[in-house]
Amino acid sequence: MREAHQDAVGRVDQQRLWQRHAEMAQIGAIPGNGVNRAALSAEDIAARKLLISWAQARNFSIGVDDIGNLFVRREGLDPAAPPVMTGSHMDSQPRGGRFDGMFGVLAGFEALEAIDDAGVKTQRAIEVVAWTNEEGGRFPPCTMGSAVYTGQRPLADFLDVRDNEGIVLRDALAATLAATPQATRREFNSPAAAYVEAHIEQGPLLENANKTIGVVTGIQGLRWFNIEVFGKTDHAGTTPLALRQDALRDAVAIINALHELTRDAADTVRFTVGRMLVTPNSTNSVASHVLFSVDLRHPDPATIDRLGKAVEPLAVKTAQQCRVRVTPTLHNNPCVFDPLIVGAVENAARELGLPNMRLASGASHDANYMARICPSGMIFVPCEKGVSHNEAENAKPEDLAAGAKVLAATLLELANR
Ligand code: HGY
Ligand code: MN
Ligand code: MN
């Protein structure tokens, strides 16, 4: 590693990084040390404003695109050269942790600050991006901002999505964009030389293997669906079961059939129903409509394809009394990261003498979409017992700093190629 780069990496400040996590965790704080910072909410806007205030103090430039992806840029010697990008997301699950996503944004910012403190000039600009709506908790599907930025989905696909309170994404997005006028508007899909995302592992492998750095090789495949069951509401006390069109009864039967479909002795398939809306949602009225989510994942392309294709016919066949509508909302095949980036991350970890191992990601990330437009990869750090999407999510300051150092070294290497 070049001497100037060593100096910059050495300036990654563990206390400053930890303190920034603490400040951000106050935004949307919930009991148990967690956060609830839904995409395009007042809390999301507050986090964006705080990041912008830090960036302005450094004279980094600030950009935003039409879906609200927020870019912090440190200029390079060649402003026309495609930048090296890093980042992650600041939105969280409803009962989320303070590190999921936020670590990737703050590690990227910490790397920029350390490089700035060292006065290192890079050939290419380096950009930290905070992607809009990575979680998809409020406005499904997930990784929405990066899907639109990379041209995989048009913005128009998502503008009319509503949250559980009936608020439409179009309005929440307009309010979010209006809240940060200091960000210069920029195009989708501007060229990038490389993308490296730092994230907590959200699994137990690194902690169990006593490794500090995960050199991520790829992300498993993912399918999301909304399944709707259309019945008829009736009196719970007087309507014979034989005459009912009970949407909740059929929904339960469909969910049980999908559990059978995805039963896996190796416990590799990930099948989750996490969201359900019942109408009229009253104890003594038969349900007339149910909407529930399906989140299906597997690392093998053929398996995720086979299971994904089986969902709709099985749901329709299983329903006894009601009409069913299955709407696919996300279709990501397993992605494999570019060996160039995987190697750069692994070399950086080795040069820094950090115990590391290669692993694939069970969680989905914006890197999945960036990998379609430029060489991409990820850096994992351990989180306590692998717990995530839970307010108990925890990580060690020294592991976060180690991840930020590997990120800084990797970005410097890529920004001077
Ligand atoms: O769902 C995921 O895998 C990511 O944590 N949003
Ligand atoms: Mn995440
Ligand atoms: Mn997450």
XYZ file of C-alpha atoms and ligand atoms in Angstrom:
425
model
C 0.000 0.000 0.000
C 1.442 3.386 -0.974
C 2.754 5.477 1.921
C 0.195 8.263 1.367
C -2.565 5.681 1.397
C -1.227 4.172 4.636
C -1.302 7.625 6.177
C -4.909 8.156 5.082
C -6.027 4.722 6.297
C -4.285 5.396 9.596
C -6.410 8.507 10.018
C -9.684 6.551 10.143
C -10.942 7.708 13.526
C -12.755 4.988 15.522
C -14.198 7.453 18.038
C -15.459 9.860 15.365
C -17.111 6.975 13.479
C -18.723 5.598 16.643
C -19.916 9.067 17.655
C -21.531 9.632 14.259
C -23.424 6.340 14.671
C -24.626 7.550 18.071
C -25.795 10.870 16.613
C -27.629 9.209 13.734
C -29.179 6.648 16.127
C -30.945 9.487 17.929
C -32.991 10.042 14.776
C -35.945 7.659 14.994
C -34.628 6.128 18.236
C -36.836 3.387 19.744
C -36.488 1.573 23.084
C -33.815 -1.123 23.176
C -31.164 0.880 21.312
C -32.869 0.495 17.947
C -34.202 2.859 15.321
C -37.376 3.258 13.277
C -36.377 5.441 10.320
C -38.763 4.630 7.464
C -37.837 5.682 3.940
C -38.924 9.202 2.936
C -40.195 9.918 6.451
C -39.436 12.895 8.709
C -36.739 10.758 10.326
C -35.187 9.954 6.938
C -35.181 13.676 6.108
C -33.497 14.468 9.446
C -30.767 11.906 8.746
C -30.238 13.354 5.257
C -29.909 16.867 6.676
C -27.379 15.694 9.287
C -25.246 13.925 6.652
C -25.405 17.022 4.434
C -24.289 19.255 7.341
C -21.216 17.045 7.851
C -20.469 17.059 4.134
C -20.794 20.825 3.876
C -18.307 21.239 6.747
C -15.806 19.392 4.539
C -16.686 21.210 1.311
C -17.704 17.924 -0.259
C -20.319 18.474 -3.002
C -23.850 17.156 -2.522
C -26.066 15.681 -5.223
C -29.478 14.078 -5.341
C -31.343 12.242 -8.102
C -35.070 12.056 -8.847
C -35.723 9.177 -6.449
C -33.814 10.883 -3.657
C -30.550 8.933 -3.726
C -28.157 11.306 -1.929
C -24.535 11.649 -3.131
C -21.584 13.143 -1.190
C -18.617 13.688 -3.531
C -14.936 14.401 -2.887
C -13.471 15.648 -6.164
C -10.608 13.908 -7.940
C -7.839 15.266 -10.134
C -9.858 14.251 -13.205
C -13.459 15.437 -12.655
C -14.527 13.830 -15.949
C -13.346 10.370 -14.895
C -16.149 8.065 -13.638
C -16.006 8.128 -9.834
C -15.433 5.270 -7.445
C -18.618 4.901 -5.397
C -19.395 3.558 -1.948
C -22.354 3.878 0.409
C -25.438 2.041 1.658
C -28.745 3.217 3.168
C -30.060 5.300 6.090
C -33.626 3.990 6.143
C -34.339 1.187 8.595
C -36.790 -1.553 9.405
C -39.650 -0.546 11.778
C -37.771 -2.255 14.620
C -34.346 -1.864 13.092
C -30.834 -1.652 14.401
C -28.516 1.341 14.362
C -25.904 -0.271 12.086
C -27.852 -1.913 9.196
C -27.191 0.423 6.259
C -25.993 3.339 8.361
C -22.577 1.723 8.855
C -22.021 1.664 5.089
C -22.872 5.349 4.733
C -20.806 6.423 7.750
C -17.851 4.164 6.894
C -17.824 5.728 3.428
C -17.969 9.206 4.938
C -15.244 8.325 7.462
C -13.040 7.081 4.604
C -13.565 10.399 2.776
C -12.693 12.353 5.912
C -9.547 10.313 6.574
C -8.432 10.722 2.942
C -9.190 14.448 3.252
C -7.292 14.705 6.545
C -4.290 13.079 4.868
C -4.542 15.543 1.980
C -4.429 12.667 -0.512
C -5.410 13.576 -4.075
C -7.098 10.759 -5.970
C -7.288 10.538 -9.746
C -10.994 9.746 -9.632
C -13.603 11.396 -7.450
C -14.968 9.263 -4.619
C -18.699 9.384 -3.910
C -20.641 8.174 -0.880
C -24.283 7.421 -1.679
C -27.205 7.038 0.718
C -29.683 4.993 -1.333
C -33.381 5.742 -1.025
C -35.615 3.014 0.422
C -33.239 0.067 0.602
C -35.420 -1.674 3.197
C -38.788 -1.518 1.432
C -40.522 -1.710 4.823
C -42.783 1.296 4.299
C -42.893 1.286 0.496
C -42.216 -2.199 -0.946
C -40.112 -3.429 -2.683
C -36.668 -3.068 -1.161
C -33.549 -1.641 -2.871
C -35.849 0.728 -4.753
C -33.438 3.678 -5.090
C -30.591 1.637 -6.533
C -32.964 -0.268 -8.844
C -34.080 3.019 -10.400
C -30.601 4.589 -10.382
C -29.114 1.655 -12.300
C -31.958 1.612 -14.816
C -33.326 -1.792 -13.726
C -36.754 -0.305 -12.949
C -38.376 2.959 -14.106
C -39.251 5.489 -11.390
C -42.841 5.399 -12.695
C -43.149 1.806 -11.414
C -43.005 3.055 -7.821
C -44.566 6.532 -7.623
C -48.064 5.214 -6.826
C -46.994 2.703 -4.145
C -48.822 3.437 -0.870
C -47.741 2.769 2.716
C -50.003 1.228 5.369
C -51.446 4.681 6.160
C -52.324 5.238 2.487
C -49.588 7.836 1.875
C -48.387 7.611 -1.737
C -44.654 7.433 -2.457
C -44.872 10.292 -4.963
C -45.864 12.731 -2.163
C -43.354 11.462 0.404
C -40.604 11.685 -2.241
C -41.567 15.256 -3.209
C -41.441 16.323 0.458
C -38.053 14.671 0.929
C -36.549 16.304 -2.154
C -37.963 19.696 -1.121
C -36.354 19.334 2.313
C -32.797 19.314 0.957
C -32.631 22.112 -1.646
C -28.868 22.412 -1.190
C -28.357 19.117 -3.049
C -27.715 19.562 -6.777
C -30.009 17.458 -8.969
C -28.213 14.784 -10.977
C -29.044 12.118 -13.530
C -29.681 8.441 -12.931
C -27.086 5.884 -13.981
C -24.107 8.223 -14.350
C -21.001 6.142 -15.099
C -19.147 4.643 -12.130
C -15.699 3.042 -12.193
C -16.460 0.741 -9.227
C -18.723 0.372 -6.209
C -17.756 -1.014 -2.776
C -20.331 -1.213 0.032
C -19.504 -1.765 3.697
C -22.208 -3.445 5.820
C -22.637 -5.488 8.971
C -22.926 -9.188 8.076
C -26.423 -9.629 9.552
C -25.462 -13.249 10.181
C -23.208 -15.173 12.621
C -20.453 -16.510 10.324
C -17.749 -13.891 10.960
C -18.326 -13.851 14.714
C -18.313 -17.666 14.893
C -15.077 -17.820 12.851
C -13.462 -15.000 14.815
C -12.917 -12.933 11.684
C -12.999 -9.133 11.548
C -13.534 -8.684 7.809
C -15.895 -10.483 5.415
C -14.762 -10.417 1.792
C -18.161 -10.731 0.160
C -18.329 -12.837 -3.001
C -21.967 -12.255 -3.944
C -25.624 -12.068 -2.870
C -28.254 -14.823 -2.925
C -31.293 -14.729 -5.196
C -34.503 -13.073 -4.021
C -38.174 -13.079 -5.047
C -40.876 -10.927 -3.447
C -44.611 -11.254 -4.060
C -47.814 -9.640 -2.838
C -50.572 -12.247 -2.603
C -54.151 -10.991 -2.376
C -57.156 -13.150 -1.476
C -60.592 -11.783 -2.394
C -63.561 -13.101 -0.368
C -66.805 -11.701 1.046
C -67.410 -10.259 4.479
C -70.219 -11.930 6.441
C -71.538 -12.264 9.955
C -69.285 -14.527 12.048
C -72.233 -15.832 14.076
C -74.828 -16.564 11.478
C -73.016 -17.496 8.251
C -72.503 -21.255 7.739
C -68.889 -22.097 6.859
C -70.037 -23.862 3.697
C -71.450 -20.571 2.400
C -68.464 -18.388 3.233
C -65.789 -16.835 1.042
C -63.383 -16.465 3.936
C -60.271 -14.659 2.658
C -58.264 -15.254 5.834
C -58.982 -18.987 5.884
C -57.724 -19.312 2.310
C -54.724 -17.065 3.031
C -53.676 -19.357 5.890
C -54.076 -22.405 3.660
C -51.907 -20.778 0.966
C -49.200 -19.852 3.492
C -49.147 -23.439 4.800
C -48.901 -24.777 1.255
C -45.969 -22.428 0.543
C -44.225 -23.634 3.719
C -44.589 -27.172 2.375
C -43.246 -26.095 -1.043
C -40.184 -24.491 0.546
C -39.507 -27.162 3.184
C -35.744 -27.785 3.052
C -33.867 -30.309 5.226
C -30.650 -28.356 4.571
C -32.370 -25.169 5.846
C -30.956 -23.124 2.948
C -34.265 -21.849 1.542
C -35.435 -18.624 3.201
C -39.242 -18.270 3.093
C -40.887 -15.464 5.070
C -44.377 -13.993 5.356
C -43.756 -10.816 7.334
C -46.603 -8.518 6.406
C -50.381 -9.115 6.366
C -53.292 -6.713 5.946
C -56.774 -8.054 6.736
C -60.057 -6.331 5.818
C -62.325 -5.527 7.612
C -60.045 -6.841 10.388
C -62.842 -7.343 12.882
C -63.340 -10.248 15.284
C -66.930 -10.945 14.283
C -66.802 -10.305 10.519
C -65.523 -12.852 8.015
C -62.462 -11.419 6.211
C -63.302 -10.101 2.744
C -59.732 -9.297 1.665
C -56.236 -10.284 2.743
C -52.941 -9.016 1.358
C -49.768 -10.746 2.529
C -46.118 -10.563 1.492
C -43.813 -13.382 0.404
C -40.014 -13.059 0.701
C -38.249 -16.054 -0.884
C -34.443 -16.479 -1.163
C -31.857 -19.047 -2.207
C -28.239 -18.876 -3.403
C -28.730 -21.353 -6.282
C -30.100 -19.775 -9.497
C -32.076 -22.862 -10.592
C -33.621 -23.364 -7.162
C -34.780 -19.788 -6.661
C -36.156 -19.826 -10.201
C -38.052 -23.103 -9.649
C -39.511 -22.015 -6.316
C -40.355 -18.534 -7.589
C -42.271 -19.990 -10.553
C -44.227 -22.351 -8.280
C -45.694 -19.641 -6.028
C -48.571 -18.395 -8.182
C -49.961 -21.727 -9.426
C -49.791 -23.173 -5.910
C -51.571 -20.173 -4.383
C -54.367 -20.284 -6.953
C -54.766 -24.087 -6.654
C -54.842 -23.996 -2.834
C -57.595 -21.395 -2.449
C -60.914 -23.186 -1.799
C -63.438 -20.375 -1.575
C -61.797 -17.190 -2.884
C -60.190 -15.573 -5.889
C -56.406 -15.041 -5.618
C -54.094 -12.492 -7.242
C -50.310 -12.962 -7.054
C -48.189 -9.895 -7.921
C -44.397 -10.337 -8.233
C -42.742 -7.206 -6.778
C -39.058 -8.154 -6.852
C -37.034 -10.581 -8.962
C -33.282 -10.644 -8.240
C -31.120 -13.525 -9.380
C -28.050 -14.446 -7.327
C -25.267 -11.953 -8.077
C -21.524 -12.690 -8.132
C -19.169 -9.787 -7.391
C -16.317 -8.838 -9.722
C -13.100 -10.717 -8.846
C -11.229 -7.415 -9.259
C -13.162 -5.862 -6.372
C -13.209 -9.034 -4.261
C -9.427 -9.198 -4.683
C -8.928 -5.519 -3.824
C -10.931 -5.932 -0.609
C -9.077 -9.122 0.321
C -5.672 -7.510 -0.353
C -6.577 -4.489 1.771
C -7.647 -6.706 4.683
C -4.445 -8.744 4.388
C -2.206 -5.651 4.187
C -3.888 -4.323 7.304
C -3.318 -7.657 9.031
C -7.038 -8.161 9.672
C -8.427 -11.710 10.029
C -10.735 -12.175 7.047
C -12.738 -14.763 5.158
C -14.761 -14.948 1.969
C -18.511 -15.399 2.259
C -21.720 -14.793 0.323
C -24.419 -12.451 1.574
C -27.763 -13.839 2.747
C -29.149 -10.321 2.980
C -29.858 -8.265 -0.104
C -28.086 -4.969 -0.705
C -27.933 -2.101 -3.187
C -24.645 -3.604 -4.369
C -26.801 -6.212 -6.120
C -27.943 -3.547 -8.587
C -24.656 -1.638 -8.776
C -23.010 -4.924 -9.807
C -25.033 -4.693 -13.032
C -23.474 -1.386 -14.088
C -19.896 -1.515 -12.726
C -17.400 -3.814 -10.939
C -18.810 -4.059 -7.407
C -18.167 -5.736 -4.100
C -18.835 -5.559 -0.374
C -17.004 -5.544 2.943
C -18.684 -7.139 5.976
C -17.925 -6.662 9.648
C -19.386 -8.884 12.385
C -22.523 -8.030 14.335
C -23.320 -9.550 17.705
C -24.786 -13.067 17.354
C -25.641 -12.151 13.758
C -28.767 -10.358 14.982
C -30.264 -7.741 12.619
C -33.688 -6.318 11.690
C -34.069 -6.174 15.452
C -33.358 -3.316 17.877
C -30.810 -5.515 19.665
C -28.501 -5.336 16.597
C -25.027 -4.521 17.875
C -21.446 -4.155 16.613
C -18.066 -3.315 18.147
C -16.479 0.113 17.525
C -13.164 -1.546 16.706
C -14.783 -3.779 14.073
C -16.546 -0.799 12.483
C -13.240 1.092 12.368
C -11.484 -1.933 10.847
C -14.164 -2.122 8.156
C -13.780 1.601 7.450
C -10.002 1.175 7.125
C -10.387 -1.673 4.627
C -12.916 0.458 2.761
C -10.578 3.507 2.712
C -7.688 1.391 1.437
C -9.871 -0.230 -1.244
C -11.332 3.093 -2.403
C -7.864 4.658 -2.642
C -6.600 1.705 -4.657
C -9.558 1.864 -7.069
C -9.620 5.668 -7.308
C -6.054 5.703 -8.606
C -6.424 2.996 -11.235
O -33.972 -7.635 3.168
C -32.752 -7.543 3.142
O -32.050 -8.507 2.882
C -32.072 -6.231 3.466
O -31.597 -6.275 4.784
N -32.954 -5.116 3.291
Mn -29.013 -3.144 4.878
Mn -31.905 -4.385 6.247
